[in-house]
């Protein structure tokens, strides 16, 4: 088990102060200490395992001494201030080489300098070669100077911890980014690459260095570029939240490669476009399989038609007819075997059914996605296997309609809907249905793909864009979506709506004094208390920094809003406890009330501005209070 002394030494070394260059801040402290206590020598001493080293020194040339003869060691080990008025009268020091010989110490006063977790890492001390009894004012001043040195040391400790935390987070993100099994990139508004991962480089066949000299327009297949740019313009204009398309890139070798591209945008804090996030999936193999299947299907149809015609014309000779029939059947068997092999190894589920909805073909990927073995699926109706109950009637009606009209809007198009597995779990799928008529019988062929991962990624990106990562509350962007709808609801229902603008009093001082880790814990707890003080129907959002906005809908009277505001004031006034730190906080709350009868033209942004203005009035009135303004 590691001892407290070992932990203290580890903490001292982690700060990087030992054997560092002199600094004006610490040198000023030692000079002032010598002046205040009228002593020729003053030191800021850091006590290492075998030595004491002087971070700052005044009135002495030495930079360090052995720990076993150090006065400061006694102060560090006792963990309290050490005052020696005459070393010759003190049994601990009367024979000490620093007393008997130069610098002939007689008087010593040392105050421990501590780390954030309370370890005494060294001292601020003054030394004289004459006995002395310091006054209470002198000792109080020495303690104040030691406190300044302690605060500087603890500030540097916090900065190191913050730097290590940031480096750890960046390292985890970088590892995830680089090791993703799908291409990921961040693209500047002009199309140049901000960041790309290894998988994207593999897909397009460029090194990172070579790719950085190009834009996405440079490597997009020319025929596909206009579609991509048109969708990108709609994304920038806010007409789309994201877009997805299949397109081709041109690899460094000159070969085209098919990809499935999903693009979202990232905004700055001011709402300006910062960069695009592009998710790139290699679908070249799937495209090649689709092309091969289409060609094989067409070839099979042509050969069957050709053989059938030949048989009709060969009826005069039974022997020739028989031979032709055997040859045709063998050809069909070979083609079907080839087609079955391709379908069984396809990346997508392949399902074929007849005009009655009976499953005729079910490949291995269909078994994997839906859980039904082919012997369980073939011969049963598809709607009893994978179609949810609420969609079965629509499926059956669509089959009947196609049988009558021979056409459907769904044929040949990619469609997203829900399917159900054998175990009852619902999954999102993408499918494309085509119809094939052979010998006056219709067959429906479908390729289905499980898009659960894609939907989860889309949901994750949407959630991160609309929720505050620190508190879990809706962020400013989500608030700007919710508030206009709430105002419209208030107008339609002729009800009152209130906006509460909540701002923490003195939050900057908390960050400056205790660091951002404590500040973040405080913001999370404040958000939790506000949320518990409001109704389930209310919306609590983190607007910015230490500012929160609460949307109260269906408020019957102004007094109800005031009661909720007072409840929040009371909740925040209760002490906050974080480890050994206790904080007492207050908030200032501004309220803007929207009445549909008298505020028909009031815009959501104006409500927030009025509540913000009211909050600043509450602050000017002495903080820890509420000010309400009526919006007309």
CSV table of C-alpha atoms in Angstrom, one decimal, residues 346-352 362-363 365-366 369-370 382 386 414-415 417 419 428-433 445-451:
chain,number,residue,atom,x,y,z
A,346,UNK,CA,-25.3,-11.5,-51.1
A,347,UNK,CA,-24.8,-8.8,-48.5
A,348,UNK,CA,-28.6,-8.1,-48.5
A,349,UNK,CA,-31.5,-10.4,-47.7
A,350,UNK,CA,-33.2,-11.8,-50.8
A,351,UNK,CA,-36.8,-12.8,-50.7
A,352,UNK,CA,-39.0,-14.0,-53.6
A,362,UNK,CA,-35.1,-17.1,-48.8
A,363,UNK,CA,-31.3,-16.6,-48.8
A,365,UNK,CA,-28.8,-13.2,-45.2
A,366,UNK,CA,-32.6,-13.3,-44.8
A,369,UNK,CA,-31.6,-10.8,-40.4
A,370,UNK,CA,-35.0,-12.2,-39.6
A,382,UNK,CA,-44.5,-13.2,-46.1
A,386,UNK,CA,-41.8,-10.3,-41.1
A,414,UNK,CA,-35.9,2.1,-52.2
A,415,UNK,CA,-38.3,2.1,-49.3
A,417,UNK,CA,-40.1,0.7,-43.1
A,419,UNK,CA,-40.1,-5.4,-40.1
A,428,UNK,CA,-35.8,-0.8,-39.5
A,429,UNK,CA,-35.1,-2.1,-43.0
A,430,UNK,CA,-34.5,-0.7,-46.5
A,431,UNK,CA,-36.0,-2.7,-49.3
A,432,UNK,CA,-36.5,-2.6,-53.1
A,433,UNK,CA,-39.2,-4.7,-54.7
A,445,UNK,CA,-38.3,-10.2,-55.8
A,446,UNK,CA,-37.1,-8.1,-52.9
A,447,UNK,CA,-33.7,-7.1,-51.6
A,448,UNK,CA,-33.8,-6.1,-47.9
A,449,UNK,CA,-31.2,-4.5,-45.7
A,450,UNK,CA,-31.1,-4.1,-41.9
A,451,UNK,CA,-30.4,-0.4,-41.3
